[in-house]
Amino acid sequence: MTAAGLARMLPGLATVDLIESEDIGIVGVGEATLPHIRGFVESLGIDEAAFMKATHATYKLGIDFRDFGRIGESYIHPFGSFGEEVAGVGFHHYWLELQRQGLAGEIGEYSLAVAAARANRFTPPAGDSSLASTYGYAYQFDATLFGPFMRDFGIGIGVTRHEGLVVDVERDGASGNVTALVLKDGRRIEGDLFIDCSGFRSLLLGGALEEEWEDWTHWLPCDRAAAMPCTHASDDIRPYTTATAMPAGWRWQIPLQHRMGNGYVFSSAHISEDEACEAIRHSAEGKPLADPRILRFRPGRRRRSWSHNVVGVGLASGFLEPLESTSIYLAQMAITYLIELFPDGGAIDPRDRDEFNRLVDMEYDRVRDFLILHYNATTRDDSEFWNHVRTMTVPDSLADKLELWQRAGRIEKYADGLFYDASWIAVYVGQGMLPRRHDSRVTLADPMRVRNALERLRQEIGTQVSAMPGHRDYLMSEAARLADAA
Amino acid sequence: MSEARERLRRIAIAGGGQLGILTAIALRRALPDAQVVVIGLPPDPAGFADRASTALPFTNRLHDRLKIDETQLVQRAGGSHRLVTRYFGWGDEDQVGEKQNGAMAYGATLDPQLRTRFAQEWGGGRSAGGGASPPGSLAEVLADAGRFAVPPGDVSTPIDQVDYALRWNMPAYREMLIAMAQQLGAQHVAGTMEALQPDGAGGLAAIAIAGQGLIEADLFIDCSGTQAHLLSALPEAKRQDWSAMLPVRRVLHAIPGEPMLALEDRFSLLPEGWLCEFAGRDGLQVTLALADGVSEDAALRALGAGPAGLVQMEPGCAQLPWCGNVIALGDAAASFEPLGFLNLDLAHRQLALLLEMLPGRTIEPLERAEYNRRALLMAQQVRDTLAVHYASPRARQVFGACELPPSLEAALDQFARRGRLPFRDEPALLVQEYMALLRALGFAEGTTPQSRSADQRSVEASRQAFAAQARAALEFTPPYQQFMQQALQPQPVASDLQY
């Protein structure tokens, strides 16, 4: 992604060398993304259909969270809104009031994205400001195909690829900057700027530069994943990712065109790797296509993502578990900020480095609080893991958000970073954390009129969803463009 | 199970200027069963928000929401339209000794493709030694041609991306608002405040008005002007001093000149300070903000017209504009010189924030904290936007060096070296507007890495597409005078009271 992004966005300003080794595999999981990925694909000039076909991608309208707030309950966090505000008061306040009176359905019934997801249907959103425009979508794709696709695209626009393993990192004694990477066969690759996309190993940033790591395990205790693909169990392909809470973490199901990705993200302090592998084998809906593989990680981030002349992108700079599909987003934002702050003529200005680190930190911190909410907003007391996350002390920044919600039904507003009102409302309400009070103005309106308006919205959503094709049908009817016929 | 909060029953607004009245309208619309009492107080001569005859495009949106009809405003309150603000003399002199001038238009100003080095050179920008900005704003094209129409909104037109600010005759506008507030059932009490009764919880229980008795309320809104009569009396209240960053202490108003219909207003930098020339159907208004040490004679000469009044001021803002059950808006929350028409714009954005976060009868400390967090960010963004004027190349010579807020220093550095501005929460201007302002003030703009490697064919295509848009916009719009004649034709009056 980084090589392709730099080559496309800064042609003529930098030559890009990509060093990778066939000996290091790509983590073979389905990868779920956020709607931002569409902007990335588009700005590279890649045709969406070609991209989807090459990566066996499906559409994604949100994430279905099961058993998080309470066993047996589920909700969808959609890429879309719930209803509309009325007279300056957010929809959820009216919904809370009607719900108290027993006059409202589930909040998801007032979201087109949720209703379409539940019905396994998909069509792209409208470009106007109608109800059909109130959602977005992302992709679910095969990471083992996505990497090579981006690599080949990058090579096609001028990236030079070097096959080989990095065995040594040369640094300038005075500045500490990295000057060259030495490969196993003795080749030496020099550069002005080095981007560390080496994943958890963080070969340059964590390894050579020993950039300090800020550990977030005390808030996000999951540190392993057992990943395993399986066949589709039914003819339907879900246009959403499923996250199901487990006794020591949660498991994902990511539907691709040709198979389903599964994985159990767990805390090794609460369950062994063998037990996790057994659990993922046991829970797979389709026929396993491989043995489970264990991935090990540590949640947190480097204190500085850009240090000296090394920029960490993706897991090399930080890791947040994939509960909200943020990994590719965080990599994409780092690439975007790097392009904006790309060094002039090879010289790095410390002010640009500081600005980059400020922006990356802001992104990580905001995602972090939102992830912790999924664990903390629960009544589950059926395992040591859930007892721990339910009762742990959360960051102050999150504690204030929780209290503001509980006391007044309000969401702390910020304009940058991920996850706005609708996302917070989806998780709060979905996990059973209703506020104690909501906006006083909702009782000014005649409850029957509000109820009728909500009912009309629900019916209109139902009508529009009924008119959408099934997700699989949509992919197959456009197979020449979107789907891999195989 | 969540329950609706108990609604506010009685709200007292201290200050009967245009902001206090507008607040009363907003609150009566939001809470039709609440008693809203406006306490008329003597106007504050330094209350630049309350005395403003214009704001920024956000106000048009607020008017729509509060059902304040723009057509009526034009017909009954001397309304007119501004597309650009021009800045004269703020930049350094160019190679032939001409002072750099520039303009700031509202809304989207430049196609990113046109912000490349190629386009800047093509447009005769700084590097070509010219002075013209690259042609990238439809509003500027229209202002240059003296043509205008209000984008209809419901059908697609060539001027959909054009945004504008309104001007008005303040006393007439206030009368219009008073009529509407009365129709909506807001009450008015005139008199002098004799005493404030604390509520024992950091707020107020009542205000004693001479001859009127006690005004009790659940919530008090302080629109009393720079003295912040309510807020400043509370134990928690604290003011943030901006005087190290903003140098102006004296503002001189001229007697209004001849009526003037124009789509632009001007801020010129003179050796004595900055001069605002503000067009209006009721007369040209001229204001001079004085640099330190300028003599009265020099000031009067620079003003160019008879003086109407001198205002002394100290810039700053409330650290906590919401304390207890008292919320300060406008001049009571932040006071600063009338540069860039930001005073009333900030007040209106504060009012919108209050409506968004309108409390119940029992106020939650955390909602107060969240309001204060956002309101303070808003005020500081305005402070930075003002401070950037005094950091411009020539303003330093006139006003002396001022302290730069660290956030502004970082922004100017990014603009100068990289052609970008760091994103901030609660900004005073859109990023494109801010960039246009910096150019207009004569700051040299760096280029983005992307622009240095941009494909020149796509830049040329963007330029041609813009030229076509500009032609279509010019064909679509009549001369402003013609537009205004049409707008002043009597039209059927719609009821204000449908809710």
PDB file of C-alpha atoms in Angstrom, chain A residues 55 95 109 132 138 172 336 446 472 481:
ATOM      1  CA  THR A  55      -8.922  -9.881  -4.198  1.00  0.00           C
ATOM      2  CA  TRP A  95     -35.916   6.693  19.887  1.00  0.00           C
ATOM      3  CA  GLU A 109     -34.621  -1.056  12.403  1.00  0.00           C
ATOM      4  CA  ALA A 132     -30.777   5.581  -0.054  1.00  0.00           C
ATOM      5  CA  ALA A 138     -16.263  -1.096   2.627  1.00  0.00           C
ATOM      6  CA  ASP A 172      25.041   6.855  10.291  1.00  0.00           C
ATOM      7  CA  THR A 336      -1.802   9.806   3.694  1.00  0.00           C
ATOM      8  CA  ASP A 446     -46.847  14.367  20.126  1.00  0.00           C
ATOM      9  CA  ARG A 472     -24.336 -12.921  -3.613  1.00  0.00           C
ATOM     10  CA  ARG A 481     -16.915  -7.019 -13.332  1.00  0.00           C
TER      11      ARG A 481
END
